[in-house]
Coordinates of C-alpha atoms in Angstrom, one line a residue:
X29 CA -47.7 -37.9 80.7
X30 CA -45.6 -34.6 80.5
X31 CA -42.3 -34.0 82.0
X32 CA -41.7 -34.0 85.5
X33 CA -39.6 -31.3 87.5
X34 CA -38.3 -31.0 90.8
X35 CA -39.0 -27.4 93.4
X36 CA -37.2 -26.2 95.8
X37 CA -37.2 -23.4 98.2
X38 CA -34.2 -21.7 99.1
X39 CA -33.9 -20.5 102.7
X40 CA -33.3 -23.3 104.9
X41 CA -33.9 -26.1 102.2
X42 CA -31.1 -25.3 99.9
X43 CA -29.3 -22.8 102.1
X44 CA -28.4 -22.6 105.7
X45 CA -29.6 -19.3 105.9
X46 CA -32.1 -16.6 104.8
X47 CA -31.4 -15.3 101.3
X48 CA -32.6 -11.7 102.1
X49 CA -30.8 -11.3 105.4
X50 CA -27.8 -12.6 104.1
X51 CA -27.0 -9.8 101.8
X52 CA -27.8 -7.1 105.2
X53 CA -24.4 -6.5 106.1
X54 CA -23.1 -5.3 102.6
X55 CA -26.8 -3.1 102.0
X56 CA -25.8 -1.5 105.1
X57 CA -22.5 -0.6 104.7
X58 CA -23.3 0.7 101.2
X59 CA -25.9 3.2 103.0
X60 CA -29.2 1.1 101.2
X61 CA -30.3 0.4 104.8
X62 CA -29.8 1.9 108.3
X63 CA -28.9 -0.5 111.5
X64 CA -32.6 0.0 112.5
X65 CA -33.7 -1.4 109.0
X66 CA -31.4 -4.5 109.9
X67 CA -33.3 -4.9 112.8
X68 CA -36.5 -4.6 111.7
X69 CA -35.7 -6.9 108.2
X70 CA -34.6 -9.4 111.0
X71 CA -37.7 -9.6 113.1
X72 CA -39.9 -9.6 109.5
X73 CA -38.5 -12.7 108.5
X74 CA -38.9 -14.2 112.3
X75 CA -42.4 -13.5 111.9
X76 CA -43.0 -14.9 108.8
X77 CA -41.5 -17.8 109.9
X78 CA -43.8 -18.1 112.9
X79 CA -46.7 -17.1 111.3
X80 CA -46.2 -17.0 107.2
X81 CA -49.3 -19.4 106.1
X82 CA -51.6 -16.2 107.7
X83 CA -52.6 -14.2 104.4
X84 CA -52.5 -11.3 106.7
X85 CA -48.7 -11.6 108.0
X86 CA -47.8 -12.3 104.0
X87 CA -49.1 -9.4 103.4
X88 CA -47.5 -7.0 106.1
X89 CA -44.4 -8.7 105.0
X90 CA -44.4 -7.7 101.3
X91 CA -45.6 -4.3 101.9
X92 CA -42.5 -3.8 104.6
X93 CA -40.3 -4.5 101.9
X94 CA -41.5 -3.0 99.4
X95 CA -41.5 0.1 101.5
X96 CA -38.0 -0.9 102.1
X97 CA -36.5 -1.4 98.7
X98 CA -38.1 1.9 97.3
X99 CA -35.6 4.4 96.0
X100 CA -32.9 1.8 95.9
X101 CA -30.9 1.6 92.3
X102 CA -31.7 -1.7 90.6
X103 CA -28.0 -2.0 89.4
X104 CA -26.6 -1.2 92.6
X105 CA -28.4 -4.1 94.4
X106 CA -27.4 -6.1 91.5
X107 CA -24.0 -5.5 92.1
X108 CA -23.8 -6.0 95.9
X109 CA -25.3 -9.4 95.3
X110 CA -22.6 -10.1 92.6
X111 CA -19.8 -9.4 94.7
X112 CA -20.9 -11.1 98.1
X113 CA -22.4 -14.0 96.4
X114 CA -19.5 -16.5 97.1
X115 CA -18.5 -15.1 100.6
X116 CA -22.6 -15.1 101.9
X117 CA -23.9 -17.5 100.0
X118 CA -21.5 -20.2 98.7
X119 CA -20.4 -21.7 101.9
X120 CA -24.0 -21.6 103.7
X121 CA -25.0 -24.3 100.5
X122 CA -26.3 -27.5 102.3
X123 CA -24.2 -30.5 100.3
X124 CA -27.1 -32.9 100.9
X125 CA -29.6 -30.3 98.8
X126 CA -26.6 -30.2 95.9
X127 CA -26.4 -33.3 95.8
X128 CA -30.3 -34.2 95.6
X129 CA -30.4 -31.3 92.7
X130 CA -27.8 -33.1 90.7
X131 CA -29.6 -36.2 91.2
X132 CA -32.9 -35.0 89.9
X133 CA -30.9 -32.9 86.8
X134 CA -29.3 -36.1 86.0
X135 CA -32.6 -37.8 86.0
X136 CA -33.4 -35.4 83.0
X137 CA -36.1 -33.2 85.2
X138 CA -35.9 -29.8 85.5
X139 CA -34.8 -27.8 89.1
X140 CA -37.0 -24.8 89.9
X141 CA -35.8 -22.8 92.7
X142 CA -39.0 -21.2 94.2
X143 CA -38.4 -18.6 96.8
X144 CA -40.5 -15.3 98.5
X145 CA -36.9 -13.3 98.0
X146 CA -36.1 -11.0 95.6
X147 CA -35.0 -12.2 91.8
X148 CA -32.1 -10.2 91.8
X149 CA -31.2 -12.4 94.8
X150 CA -32.4 -15.7 94.0
X151 CA -31.3 -16.1 90.4
X152 CA -27.5 -15.5 90.9
X153 CA -28.0 -18.5 93.8
X154 CA -29.7 -20.7 91.3
X155 CA -26.7 -19.9 88.7
X156 CA -24.4 -20.8 91.6
X157 CA -25.9 -24.0 91.8
X158 CA -26.4 -24.9 88.2
X159 CA -30.4 -23.9 87.9
X160 CA -31.7 -21.9 85.4
X161 CA -35.4 -21.8 86.2
X162 CA -36.5 -19.3 89.2
X163 CA -39.7 -18.4 90.6
X164 CA -39.4 -15.4 93.3
X165 CA -40.4 -11.9 94.1
X166 CA -40.3 -9.2 91.6
X167 CA -40.5 -5.6 92.4
X168 CA -41.6 -2.9 90.2
X169 CA -38.9 -0.9 88.6
X170 CA -39.2 2.8 87.5
X171 CA -36.7 4.9 86.0
X172 CA -34.2 2.1 87.1
X173 CA -35.1 2.5 90.7
X174 CA -37.7 0.1 92.9
X175 CA -41.0 1.8 93.3
X176 CA -42.2 0.5 96.3
X177 CA -44.5 -1.9 94.5
X178 CA -44.7 -5.7 94.3
X179 CA -45.2 -7.2 91.0
X180 CA -45.5 -10.5 92.2
X181 CA -44.8 -11.8 95.8
X182 CA -43.9 -15.5 95.5
X183 CA -45.2 -16.6 99.0
X184 CA -47.7 -19.1 99.9
X185 CA -50.8 -20.0 97.3
X186 CA -49.1 -17.4 94.8
X187 CA -46.2 -19.9 94.6
X188 CA -48.6 -22.8 93.3
X189 CA -50.1 -20.2 90.6
X190 CA -46.6 -19.3 89.5
X191 CA -45.7 -23.5 89.5
X192 CA -49.0 -24.5 87.6
X193 CA -48.3 -21.8 85.0
X194 CA -44.8 -22.8 84.5
X195 CA -46.2 -26.8 84.1
X196 CA -48.4 -25.8 81.6
X197 CA -46.2 -23.7 79.6
X198 CA -43.5 -26.4 79.9
X199 CA -45.9 -29.5 79.8
X200 CA -45.0 -30.6 83.2
X201 CA -46.8 -33.4 85.0
X202 CA -47.5 -32.0 88.5
X203 CA -48.6 -35.6 89.9
X204 CA -44.9 -37.0 88.8
X205 CA -43.2 -34.2 90.4
X206 CA -41.3 -33.2 93.5
X207 CA -40.9 -30.2 95.8
X208 CA -39.2 -29.8 98.9
X209 CA -39.3 -27.0 101.5
X210 CA -38.6 -26.9 105.3
X211 CA -42.0 -24.1 106.3
X212 CA -45.3 -24.6 106.6
X213 CA -45.9 -21.3 104.4
X214 CA -45.1 -23.9 101.3
X215 CA -48.3 -26.3 102.0
X216 CA -50.0 -25.4 98.9
X217 CA -46.4 -25.9 97.0
X218 CA -46.2 -29.1 98.7
X219 CA -49.5 -30.4 98.2
X220 CA -49.8 -29.5 94.6
X221 CA -47.3 -32.2 93.6
X222 CA -47.4 -36.1 93.5
X223 CA -43.8 -36.4 95.7
X224 CA -43.6 -33.8 98.4
X225 CA -40.8 -34.0 100.8
X226 CA -40.0 -31.8 103.9
X227 CA -36.5 -30.7 105.0
X228 CA -35.4 -29.2 108.0
X229 CA -39.1 -28.4 109.0
X230 CA -40.6 -26.5 111.7
X231 CA -42.7 -27.8 113.6
X232 CA -46.3 -27.2 111.9
X233 CA -44.4 -28.7 108.9
X234 CA -43.1 -31.7 110.7
X235 CA -46.7 -32.4 112.0
X236 CA -48.1 -32.5 108.5
X237 CA -45.8 -34.5 107.1
X238 CA -46.2 -37.4 109.8
X239 CA -49.8 -37.2 109.3
X240 CA -49.4 -37.4 105.3
X241 CA -46.5 -39.8 105.9
X242 CA -44.2 -37.6 103.9
X243 CA -40.5 -38.4 103.7
X244 CA -38.5 -36.0 106.0
X245 CA -35.2 -35.1 105.2
X246 CA -32.4 -33.1 107.3
X247 CA -29.4 -31.6 106.0
X248 CA -26.7 -30.6 108.1
X249 CA -23.7 -30.1 106.0
X250 CA -23.3 -27.1 104.4
X251 CA -19.8 -27.1 102.2
X252 CA -18.9 -24.5 99.7
X253 CA -18.8 -25.2 96.4
X254 CA -15.3 -25.5 95.5
X255 CA -14.8 -28.0 98.3
X256 CA -17.7 -30.2 97.2
X257 CA -16.7 -30.3 93.9
X258 CA -12.8 -31.2 95.3
X259 CA -14.0 -34.1 97.4
X260 CA -17.5 -35.8 96.4
X261 CA -18.6 -36.4 99.7
X262 CA -20.8 -39.9 100.0
X263 CA -22.6 -38.1 103.4
X264 CA -24.9 -35.7 101.6
X265 CA -26.7 -38.9 99.7
X266 CA -26.5 -41.2 102.9
X267 CA -28.1 -38.3 105.0
X268 CA -30.8 -37.9 102.6
X269 CA -31.5 -41.6 102.6
X270 CA -31.5 -41.9 106.3
X271 CA -33.6 -38.8 106.1
X272 CA -36.6 -40.9 103.9
X273 CA -36.1 -44.0 106.1
X274 CA -37.3 -41.8 109.0
X275 CA -39.6 -40.1 108.0
X276 CA -41.3 -43.3 106.4
X277 CA -40.9 -44.8 110.0
X278 CA -42.6 -41.7 111.8
X279 CA -45.3 -42.3 109.4
X280 CA -46.0 -45.7 110.0
X281 CA -45.5 -45.4 114.1
X282 CA -48.0 -42.7 113.9
X283 CA -50.5 -44.5 111.9
X284 CA -49.7 -47.6 114.2
X285 CA -50.4 -45.3 117.2
X286 CA -53.4 -44.0 115.5
X287 CA -54.8 -47.6 115.0
X288 CA -54.0 -48.7 118.4
X289 CA -56.1 -45.6 119.9
X290 CA -59.5 -46.7 117.5
X291 CA -59.6 -49.8 118.4
X292 CA -59.3 -49.4 121.9
X293 CA -62.0 -46.7 121.9
X294 CA -65.1 -47.9 123.5
X295 CA -68.4 -48.6 120.9
X296 CA -71.2 -46.3 121.4

């Protein structure tokens, strides 16, 4: 038996907003994007969330982001993220997610952030949470600027490919590992581990969770890191436990209703 790990999606699972859109304001302020780009980026993010499991939708989103970033100085992007991280991300980290991450780390599991957002954004967010392992989108770079090519797009089945490669490298036992996500587009990621859990799920993912009796967690308390360390609130763990109970109860109710329906159906 290998070691186990815990894989966390980022947006709406660990933080209460889109990590990519969170930096739109400073990118606009520093001249990297126009007002029209801000609107188009928000629309692209919405389309991905509504239909992200479709390969064409994911490909269009990937290509749009590559075109948008083409020519940006990589160091400028990193500097913007570093300067605004505590203002734009820190207040929106779910306390429940932070507590769950700490529980996995205390149990000796490696915690890995897995996100379609760019590595330049995801890695600093991981460091904020005490996470060093990150799977994120990587853009091509030529002479210190983004080339407009995508080396790796961390979405859909590609997440599973990267997770499987890391598991092989680290000797993780995926059957004994955990995964958390809010989006149906992460169905492949959730299905590749033995302990999948959905967090703040969209409608399609909630339905899938009920059908498979997966735990359902509802995270509702974004709290800045400094305040979290001072207060160490008990609310997050209680909320997580309640979420698991609700998820199991929903699964049992669905199964019972399904059995009753089948029993009532006339036989041929």
